[in-house]
Amino acid sequence: MALVDALLARHEDRLDDAERILRSTVNGAVAAGRVLHALLGGVALADLCLDTGRPQEAELALERAASTGTLSDPAHVARLEVRRARVDRELGRAGVALRRLELVGAHIERSEGMPPERSLWLIERASIDSEAGRTDDMLHTLGELEEGLSRTGVTLPPWEVERVRRLTAG
């Protein structure tokens, strides 16, 4: 329930409340050894930190969430690695980010529908292409994103829409 409260606070732009709830959620999950709750809270906290210009804090949140235990579900591994790739890219480690994306690429390509990790994977691929000056590749990847969203009826959260807008604005 706390994770839902945090996500609602985030959507309502109550970022301080969202961060407080997420930190509490992650701390409790880590202390209890609840791997999935630590992961879900950790990636949400990392997203918030990244979107507020704090990639180092995002990296720490992901490390803490991952330290709780082994993730066996490929979807959860992808969820974590896509966020780690975003952190790496934002900290100037584009090569590492690309390797992380490639690591989970096969799972992402096989996933049905448009789960959040697929959307983020595509946005990160487009971001890396943009930063490398590969505009045609970036536009192709964003086209894949748009097609997937349109086909499934999924919408991106406002903060991801803003990332895509910045990419296309140049």
Coordinates of N, CA and C in Angstrom, one line a residue:
M1 N 0.8 -1.2 0.0 CA 0.0 0.0 0.0 C 0.9 1.3 0.0
A2 N 2.0 1.2 0.7 CA 2.8 2.4 0.8 C 3.4 2.8 -0.6
L3 N 3.7 1.8 -1.4 CA 4.2 2.0 -2.7 C 3.2 2.7 -3.6
V4 N 2.0 2.3 -3.5 CA 0.9 3.0 -4.2 C 0.7 4.4 -3.7
D5 N 0.8 4.6 -2.4 CA 0.7 6.0 -1.9 C 1.9 6.9 -2.4
A6 N 3.0 6.3 -2.5 CA 4.2 7.0 -3.0 C 4.0 7.4 -4.5
L7 N 3.5 6.4 -5.3 CA 3.3 6.7 -6.7 C 2.2 7.7 -6.9
L8 N 1.2 7.7 -6.1 CA 0.1 8.7 -6.2 C 0.7 10.0 -5.9
A9 N 1.5 10.1 -4.8 CA 2.1 11.4 -4.4 C 3.0 11.9 -5.6
R10 N 3.7 11.0 -6.2 CA 4.5 11.4 -7.4 C 3.7 12.0 -8.5
H11 N 2.6 11.3 -8.8 CA 1.7 11.8 -9.9 C 1.1 13.1 -9.5
E12 N 0.9 13.3 -8.3 CA 0.3 14.6 -7.8 C 1.3 15.7 -7.6
D13 N 2.6 15.4 -8.0 CA 3.7 16.3 -7.8 C 4.0 16.7 -6.4
R14 N 3.7 15.8 -5.5 CA 4.1 15.9 -4.1 C 5.4 15.1 -3.9
L15 N 6.5 15.6 -4.5 CA 7.7 14.8 -4.5 C 8.3 14.6 -3.2
D16 N 8.3 15.5 -2.3 CA 8.8 15.3 -0.9 C 8.1 14.1 -0.2
D17 N 6.8 14.1 -0.3 CA 6.0 13.0 0.3 C 6.3 11.7 -0.4
A18 N 6.4 11.7 -1.7 CA 6.7 10.5 -2.4 C 8.1 9.9 -2.0
E19 N 9.1 10.8 -1.9 CA 10.4 10.4 -1.5 C 10.4 9.8 -0.1
R20 N 9.8 10.5 0.8 CA 9.7 10.0 2.2 C 9.1 8.7 2.3
I21 N 8.0 8.5 1.6 CA 7.3 7.2 1.6 C 8.2 6.1 1.0
L22 N 8.8 6.4 -0.1 CA 9.7 5.4 -0.8 C 10.9 5.0 0.0
R23 N 11.5 6.0 0.7 CA 12.7 5.7 1.5 C 12.2 4.8 2.7
S24 N 11.1 5.1 3.3 CA 10.6 4.2 4.3 C 10.3 2.8 3.8
T25 N 9.7 2.7 2.7 CA 9.3 1.4 2.1 C 10.6 0.6 1.8
V26 N 11.6 1.2 1.2 CA 12.8 0.5 0.9 C 13.5 0.1 2.2
N27 N 13.6 1.0 3.2 CA 14.2 0.6 4.4 C 13.5 -0.5 5.1
G28 N 12.2 -0.5 5.1 CA 11.5 -1.6 5.7 C 11.6 -2.9 5.0
A29 N 11.6 -2.8 3.7 CA 11.8 -4.1 2.8 C 13.2 -4.7 3.0
V30 N 14.2 -3.8 3.0 CA 15.5 -4.3 3.1 C 15.7 -4.9 4.5
A31 N 15.2 -4.3 5.5 CA 15.3 -4.8 6.9 C 14.6 -6.2 7.0
A32 N 13.5 -6.3 6.3 CA 12.7 -7.6 6.4 C 13.2 -8.6 5.4
G33 N 14.1 -8.2 4.5 CA 14.6 -9.2 3.5 C 13.6 -9.4 2.4
R34 N 12.7 -8.5 2.2 CA 11.7 -8.6 1.1 C 12.2 -8.1 -0.2
V35 N 12.8 -9.0 -1.0 CA 13.5 -8.7 -2.2 C 12.6 -7.9 -3.2
L36 N 11.4 -8.4 -3.5 CA 10.6 -7.7 -4.5 C 10.2 -6.3 -4.0
H37 N 9.8 -6.2 -2.8 CA 9.4 -4.8 -2.3 C 10.6 -3.9 -2.3
A38 N 11.8 -4.4 -1.9 CA 12.9 -3.5 -2.0 C 13.2 -3.1 -3.4
L39 N 13.1 -4.0 -4.4 CA 13.3 -3.7 -5.8 C 12.3 -2.6 -6.3
L40 N 11.0 -2.9 -6.0 CA 10.0 -2.0 -6.5 C 10.1 -0.6 -5.9
G41 N 10.3 -0.6 -4.6 CA 10.5 0.7 -4.0 C 11.8 1.4 -4.4
G42 N 12.9 0.6 -4.6 CA 14.2 1.1 -5.0 C 14.2 1.7 -6.4
V43 N 13.5 1.0 -7.3 CA 13.5 1.6 -8.7 C 12.6 2.9 -8.7
A44 N 11.5 2.9 -7.9 CA 10.7 4.1 -7.9 C 11.4 5.2 -7.3
L45 N 12.2 5.0 -6.2 CA 13.0 6.0 -5.6 C 14.1 6.5 -6.6
A46 N 14.7 5.5 -7.3 CA 15.8 5.9 -8.2 C 15.2 6.8 -9.3
D47 N 14.0 6.4 -9.8 CA 13.3 7.3 -10.8 C 13.1 8.7 -10.3
L48 N 12.7 8.8 -9.1 CA 12.4 10.1 -8.5 C 13.7 10.9 -8.4
C49 N 14.8 10.2 -7.9 CA 16.1 10.9 -7.8 C 16.6 11.3 -9.1
L50 N 16.5 10.5 -10.1 CA 17.0 10.8 -11.5 C 16.2 12.0 -12.0
D51 N 14.9 12.0 -11.8 CA 14.1 13.1 -12.4 C 14.3 14.4 -11.6
T52 N 14.9 14.4 -10.5 CA 15.2 15.6 -9.7 C 16.7 15.9 -9.7
G53 N 17.4 15.3 -10.7 CA 18.8 15.7 -10.9 C 19.8 15.1 -9.9
R54 N 19.5 13.9 -9.3 CA 20.4 13.3 -8.3 C 20.8 11.9 -8.7
P55 N 21.5 11.8 -9.8 CA 21.9 10.4 -10.3 C 22.7 9.6 -9.3
Q56 N 23.5 10.3 -8.5 CA 24.3 9.5 -7.5 C 23.4 8.9 -6.4
E57 N 22.4 9.6 -6.0 CA 21.4 9.1 -5.0 C 20.6 7.9 -5.6
A58 N 20.3 8.1 -6.9 CA 19.6 7.0 -7.6 C 20.4 5.8 -7.7
E59 N 21.7 5.9 -7.9 CA 22.6 4.8 -8.0 C 22.7 4.1 -6.6
L60 N 22.7 4.9 -5.6 CA 22.7 4.3 -4.2 C 21.4 3.5 -3.9
A61 N 20.3 4.1 -4.3 CA 19.0 3.5 -4.1 C 18.9 2.1 -4.8
L62 N 19.4 2.1 -6.1 CA 19.4 0.8 -6.8 C 20.4 -0.2 -6.2
E63 N 21.5 0.2 -5.7 CA 22.5 -0.7 -5.1 C 21.9 -1.3 -3.8
R64 N 21.2 -0.4 -3.1 CA 20.6 -0.9 -1.8 C 19.5 -1.9 -2.1
A65 N 18.7 -1.6 -3.1 CA 17.6 -2.5 -3.4 C 18.1 -3.8 -3.9
A66 N 19.1 -3.8 -4.7 CA 19.7 -5.0 -5.3 C 20.4 -5.8 -4.2
S67 N 20.9 -5.2 -3.2 CA 21.6 -5.9 -2.2 C 20.8 -6.8 -1.3
T68 N 19.5 -6.7 -1.4 CA 18.5 -7.4 -0.5 C 18.5 -8.9 -0.8
G69 N 18.7 -9.2 -2.1 CA 18.7 -10.7 -2.4 C 18.8 -10.8 -3.9
T70 N 18.8 -12.1 -4.4 CA 18.9 -12.4 -5.8 C 17.6 -12.3 -6.5
L71 N 17.6 -11.7 -7.6 CA 16.4 -11.6 -8.5 C 16.4 -12.7 -9.5
S72 N 15.4 -13.5 -9.5 CA 15.3 -14.7 -10.4 C 14.4 -14.4 -11.6
D73 N 13.5 -13.5 -11.5 CA 12.6 -13.2 -12.5 C 13.2 -12.3 -13.5
P74 N 13.3 -12.7 -14.8 CA 14.0 -11.8 -15.8 C 13.3 -10.4 -15.9
A75 N 12.0 -10.3 -15.7 CA 11.4 -9.0 -15.7 C 11.9 -8.1 -14.6
H76 N 12.2 -8.7 -13.4 CA 12.7 -7.8 -12.3 C 14.2 -7.5 -12.6
V77 N 14.9 -8.4 -13.1 CA 16.3 -8.1 -13.5 C 16.3 -6.9 -14.5
A78 N 15.4 -7.0 -15.5 CA 15.3 -6.0 -16.6 C 14.9 -4.6 -15.9
R79 N 14.0 -4.7 -15.0 CA 13.5 -3.4 -14.3 C 14.7 -2.7 -13.7
L80 N 15.5 -3.5 -13.0 CA 16.7 -3.0 -12.3 C 17.8 -2.5 -13.3
E81 N 18.1 -3.3 -14.2 CA 19.2 -3.0 -15.2 C 18.9 -1.8 -16.1
V82 N 17.6 -1.6 -16.4 CA 17.3 -0.5 -17.2 C 17.5 0.8 -16.4
R83 N 17.2 0.8 -15.1 CA 17.4 1.9 -14.3 C 18.9 2.1 -14.1
R84 N 19.6 1.1 -13.9 CA 21.1 1.2 -13.8 C 21.7 1.8 -15.0
A85 N 21.2 1.4 -16.2 CA 21.6 2.0 -17.4 C 21.4 3.5 -17.5
R86 N 20.2 3.9 -17.0 CA 19.9 5.3 -17.1 C 20.8 6.1 -16.1
V87 N 21.1 5.5 -15.0 CA 22.1 6.1 -14.1 C 23.4 6.2 -14.7
D88 N 23.9 5.1 -15.3 CA 25.2 5.1 -16.0 C 25.3 6.2 -17.1
R89 N 24.2 6.3 -17.9 CA 24.2 7.3 -19.0 C 24.3 8.7 -18.4
E90 N 23.5 8.9 -17.4 CA 23.4 10.3 -16.8 C 24.7 10.6 -16.1
L91 N 25.5 9.6 -15.7 CA 26.8 9.9 -15.0 C 27.9 9.8 -16.0
G92 N 27.6 9.8 -17.3 CA 28.6 9.9 -18.4 C 29.2 8.6 -18.7
R93 N 28.6 7.5 -18.4 CA 29.1 6.1 -18.6 C 28.2 5.5 -19.7
A94 N 28.2 6.1 -20.9 CA 27.3 5.6 -22.0 C 27.6 4.2 -22.4
G95 N 28.9 3.8 -22.4 CA 29.3 2.5 -22.8 C 28.8 1.4 -21.9
V96 N 28.9 1.7 -20.6 CA 28.4 0.8 -19.6 C 26.9 0.7 -19.7
A97 N 26.2 1.9 -19.9 CA 24.8 1.9 -20.0 C 24.3 1.0 -21.2
L98 N 25.0 1.1 -22.3 CA 24.6 0.3 -23.5 C 24.8 -1.2 -23.2
R99 N 25.9 -1.5 -22.5 CA 26.1 -2.9 -22.2 C 25.0 -3.5 -21.3
R100 N 24.5 -2.6 -20.4 CA 23.4 -3.1 -19.5 C 22.1 -3.3 -20.3
L101 N 21.9 -2.4 -21.2 CA 20.7 -2.5 -22.1 C 20.8 -3.7 -22.9
E102 N 22.0 -4.0 -23.5 CA 22.1 -5.2 -24.3 C 21.9 -6.5 -23.4
L103 N 22.4 -6.4 -22.2 CA 22.2 -7.6 -21.3 C 20.8 -8.0 -21.1
V104 N 19.9 -7.1 -21.1 CA 18.5 -7.4 -20.9 C 17.6 -7.3 -22.1
G105 N 18.3 -7.0 -23.2 CA 17.6 -6.8 -24.5 C 16.8 -7.9 -25.0
A106 N 17.3 -9.1 -24.9 CA 16.6 -10.3 -25.3 C 15.3 -10.5 -24.5
H107 N 15.3 -10.3 -23.2 CA 14.1 -10.4 -22.4 C 13.1 -9.3 -22.8
I108 N 13.6 -8.1 -23.0 CA 12.8 -6.9 -23.4 C 12.1 -7.2 -24.7
E109 N 12.8 -7.7 -25.7 CA 12.3 -8.0 -27.0 C 11.2 -9.0 -27.0
R110 N 11.3 -10.0 -26.1 CA 10.3 -11.1 -25.9 C 9.1 -10.7 -25.1
S111 N 9.2 -9.6 -24.4 CA 8.1 -9.3 -23.5 C 6.9 -8.9 -24.3
E112 N 5.7 -9.3 -23.8 CA 4.5 -9.0 -24.4 C 4.0 -7.6 -24.0
G113 N 3.3 -7.0 -24.8 CA 2.7 -5.7 -24.5 C 3.7 -4.6 -24.3
M114 N 3.5 -3.7 -23.4 CA 4.4 -2.6 -23.2 C 4.6 -2.4 -21.7
P115 N 5.3 -3.4 -21.1 CA 5.6 -3.2 -19.7 C 6.5 -2.0 -19.5
P116 N 6.5 -1.4 -18.3 CA 7.3 -0.2 -18.0 C 8.8 -0.4 -18.4
E117 N 9.4 -1.6 -18.1 CA 10.8 -1.7 -18.5 C 11.1 -1.7 -20.0
R118 N 10.1 -2.1 -20.8 CA 10.3 -2.0 -22.2 C 10.3 -0.5 -22.7
S119 N 9.3 0.3 -22.1 CA 9.3 1.7 -22.4 C 10.6 2.4 -22.1
L120 N 11.0 2.1 -20.8 CA 12.3 2.8 -20.4 C 13.5 2.3 -21.2
W121 N 13.5 1.0 -21.6 CA 14.6 0.5 -22.4 C 14.7 1.2 -23.7
L122 N 13.5 1.4 -24.3 CA 13.5 2.2 -25.6 C 13.9 3.6 -25.4
I123 N 13.4 4.3 -24.3 CA 13.8 5.7 -24.1 C 15.3 5.8 -23.8
E124 N 15.9 4.8 -23.1 CA 17.3 4.9 -22.9 C 18.1 4.6 -24.1
R125 N 17.6 3.7 -25.0 CA 18.3 3.4 -26.2 C 18.3 4.7 -27.1
A126 N 17.1 5.4 -27.1 CA 17.0 6.6 -27.9 C 17.9 7.7 -27.3
S127 N 18.0 7.8 -26.0 CA 18.9 8.8 -25.3 C 20.3 8.6 -25.7
I128 N 20.8 7.3 -25.6 CA 22.2 7.0 -26.0 C 22.4 7.4 -27.4
D129 N 21.5 7.0 -28.3 CA 21.7 7.4 -29.7 C 21.7 8.9 -29.9
S130 N 20.9 9.6 -29.2 CA 20.9 11.0 -29.3 C 22.2 11.6 -28.8
E131 N 22.7 11.2 -27.7 CA 23.9 11.7 -27.2 C 25.1 11.4 -28.1
A132 N 25.0 10.3 -28.8 CA 26.1 9.9 -29.8 C 25.9 10.5 -31.1
G133 N 24.9 11.4 -31.3 CA 24.6 12.0 -32.6 C 24.0 11.2 -33.6
R134 N 23.4 10.0 -33.2 CA 22.7 9.1 -34.2 C 21.2 9.4 -34.2
T135 N 20.9 10.6 -34.8 CA 19.5 11.1 -34.8 C 18.6 10.1 -35.5
D136 N 19.0 9.5 -36.6 CA 18.1 8.6 -37.3 C 17.8 7.4 -36.4
D137 N 18.8 6.8 -35.7 CA 18.5 5.7 -34.8 C 17.6 6.1 -33.7
M138 N 17.8 7.3 -33.1 CA 17.0 7.8 -32.1 C 15.6 7.9 -32.5
L139 N 15.3 8.5 -33.7 CA 14.0 8.6 -34.2 C 13.3 7.3 -34.5
H140 N 14.1 6.3 -35.0 CA 13.6 5.0 -35.2 C 13.1 4.3 -33.9
T141 N 13.9 4.5 -32.9 CA 13.6 3.9 -31.6 C 12.4 4.6 -30.9
L142 N 12.3 5.9 -31.1 CA 11.2 6.6 -30.5 C 9.9 6.2 -31.3
G143 N 10.1 5.9 -32.6 CA 8.9 5.4 -33.4 C 8.5 4.0 -32.9
E144 N 9.4 3.2 -32.5 CA 9.1 1.9 -31.9 C 8.3 2.1 -30.6
L145 N 8.7 3.1 -29.8 CA 8.1 3.4 -28.5 C 6.6 3.8 -28.8
E146 N 6.5 4.8 -29.7 CA 5.2 5.3 -30.0 C 4.2 4.2 -30.6
E147 N 4.8 3.4 -31.4 CA 3.9 2.3 -32.0 C 3.5 1.3 -30.9
G148 N 4.4 1.0 -30.0 CA 4.1 0.1 -28.9 C 3.0 0.7 -27.9
L149 N 3.2 2.0 -27.6 CA 2.2 2.6 -26.8 C 0.9 2.7 -27.4
S150 N 0.9 3.0 -28.7 CA -0.4 3.2 -29.4 C -1.1 1.8 -29.5
R151 N -0.3 0.8 -29.8 CA -0.9 -0.6 -30.0 C -1.5 -1.1 -28.7
T152 N -0.9 -0.8 -27.6 CA -1.3 -1.4 -26.3 C -2.2 -0.4 -25.5
G153 N -2.3 0.9 -25.9 CA -3.1 1.8 -25.1 C -2.4 2.3 -23.8
V154 N -1.1 1.9 -23.6 CA -0.3 2.3 -22.4 C 0.1 3.7 -22.6
T155 N 0.1 4.4 -21.5 CA 0.6 5.8 -21.5 C 1.8 5.9 -20.6
L156 N 2.7 6.8 -21.0 CA 3.9 7.0 -20.1 C 3.5 7.9 -19.0
P157 N 4.2 7.8 -17.9 CA 4.0 8.8 -16.8 C 4.5 10.1 -17.3
P158 N 4.0 11.2 -16.7 CA 4.4 12.6 -17.1 C 5.9 12.8 -17.2
W159 N 6.6 12.2 -16.2 CA 8.1 12.5 -16.2 C 8.8 11.8 -17.3
E160 N 8.2 10.7 -17.8 CA 8.8 10.0 -19.0 C 8.4 10.7 -20.3
V161 N 7.2 11.2 -20.3 CA 6.8 12.0 -21.4 C 7.7 13.2 -21.6
E162 N 8.1 13.8 -20.5 CA 9.0 15.0 -20.5 C 10.4 14.6 -21.0
R163 N 10.9 13.4 -20.7 CA 12.2 12.9 -21.2 C 12.1 12.8 -22.7
V164 N 11.0 12.2 -23.2 CA 10.9 12.0 -24.6 C 10.7 13.4 -25.3
R165 N 10.0 14.3 -24.7 CA 9.9 15.6 -25.3 C 11.3 16.3 -25.4
R166 N 12.1 16.2 -24.4 CA 13.4 16.8 -24.4 C 14.3 16.1 -25.5
L167 N 14.1 14.8 -25.7 CA 14.9 14.2 -26.8 C 14.5 14.7 -28.2
T168 N 13.2 14.9 -28.4 CA 12.7 15.3 -29.7 C 12.9 16.8 -29.9
A169 N 13.1 17.5 -28.9 CA 13.3 19.0 -29.0 C 14.7 19.3 -29.4
G170 N 15.6 18.3 -29.3 CA 17.0 18.5 -29.7 C 17.8 18.9 -28.6

